[in-house]
Amino acid sequence: MELKLINEQGLSSATVQASDALFGREYNEALVHQVVVAYQANARSGNRSQLTRTEVKHTTKKPWRQKGTGRARAGSSSSPLWRGGGRAFPNSPDENFSQKVNRKMYRAGMAAILSQLAREERLVVIDGFAVEAPKTKLLVQKLKGMGLESALVITDNLDENLLLSSRNLHDVLVLGVQETDPVSLIRFPKVIVTKAAIAKMEEMWQ
């Protein structure tokens, strides 16, 4: 599999040979969906909470007498049937949303995403990606010079200058190979990968 190698001006200068197992796999939509949903589910903190009828702060007085009013019987205003009452089956803060994905499935899902990005020419390779100082302006100028406004940059080693320069940019994300996730790969219109990161990806996900 050949990937497009670009220069500092964003022009294609050559091609890079990459593994067919990682960048030439068929797109499996069901598997990619499962991997993405599991990743998002595992990121949930599970801190939502609702009150039961015993936890709601209501008076325990009977709202009205049992008979003679013509209305239905009511014993407590904290009933789940009442507005402002407790929930019958409340969400608890210790709820576990995590989903298990086998390592083999996760690797296959990542390979399917990378292969599709390569087919759509949304994934490009660059020799190296760095900025001289930790300044957002320098990174913006570098990306504009390559004809990009929004991109995911994947490097083999996280450069501190690059990381600090990208923190204020909503449309730019810098990740190391180990921190790369399926949601970020799908989210950005362009993915820039350094040459050294390609070799690392082949070691990890092949």
Short mmCIF file of C-alpha atoms in Angstrom, two decimals, residues 2 17 33 37 46 78-79 95 117 122 139 155-156 160 164 169 176 188-189 193-194 198:
data_model
loop_
_atom_site.label_atom_id
_atom_site.label_comp_id
_atom_site.label_asym_id
_atom_site.label_seq_id
_atom_site.Cartn_x
_atom_site.Cartn_y
_atom_site.Cartn_z
CA GLU A 2 1.38 3.41 -1.01
CA GLN A 17 5.25 2.11 1.32
CA HIS A 33 -19.50 1.34 14.71
CA VAL A 37 -19.60 3.23 20.46
CA GLY A 46 -21.46 7.53 35.06
CA SER A 78 -43.55 11.99 46.76
CA SER A 79 -45.19 9.27 44.64
CA GLU A 95 -23.86 2.76 36.99
CA LEU A 117 -8.98 7.39 5.35
CA ARG A 122 -7.78 12.10 3.99
CA LEU A 139 1.33 26.26 14.23
CA THR A 155 3.52 11.89 15.82
CA ASP A 156 5.79 9.15 17.11
CA GLU A 160 6.18 19.79 23.95
CA LEU A 164 1.46 23.57 23.78
CA LEU A 169 -6.98 25.45 18.64
CA GLY A 176 1.01 10.41 19.97
CA PHE A 188 -11.09 15.37 11.52
CA PRO A 189 -11.24 15.95 7.75
CA VAL A 193 0.97 11.21 10.23
CA THR A 194 4.74 11.45 10.56
CA ILE A 198 3.61 4.92 10.51
#
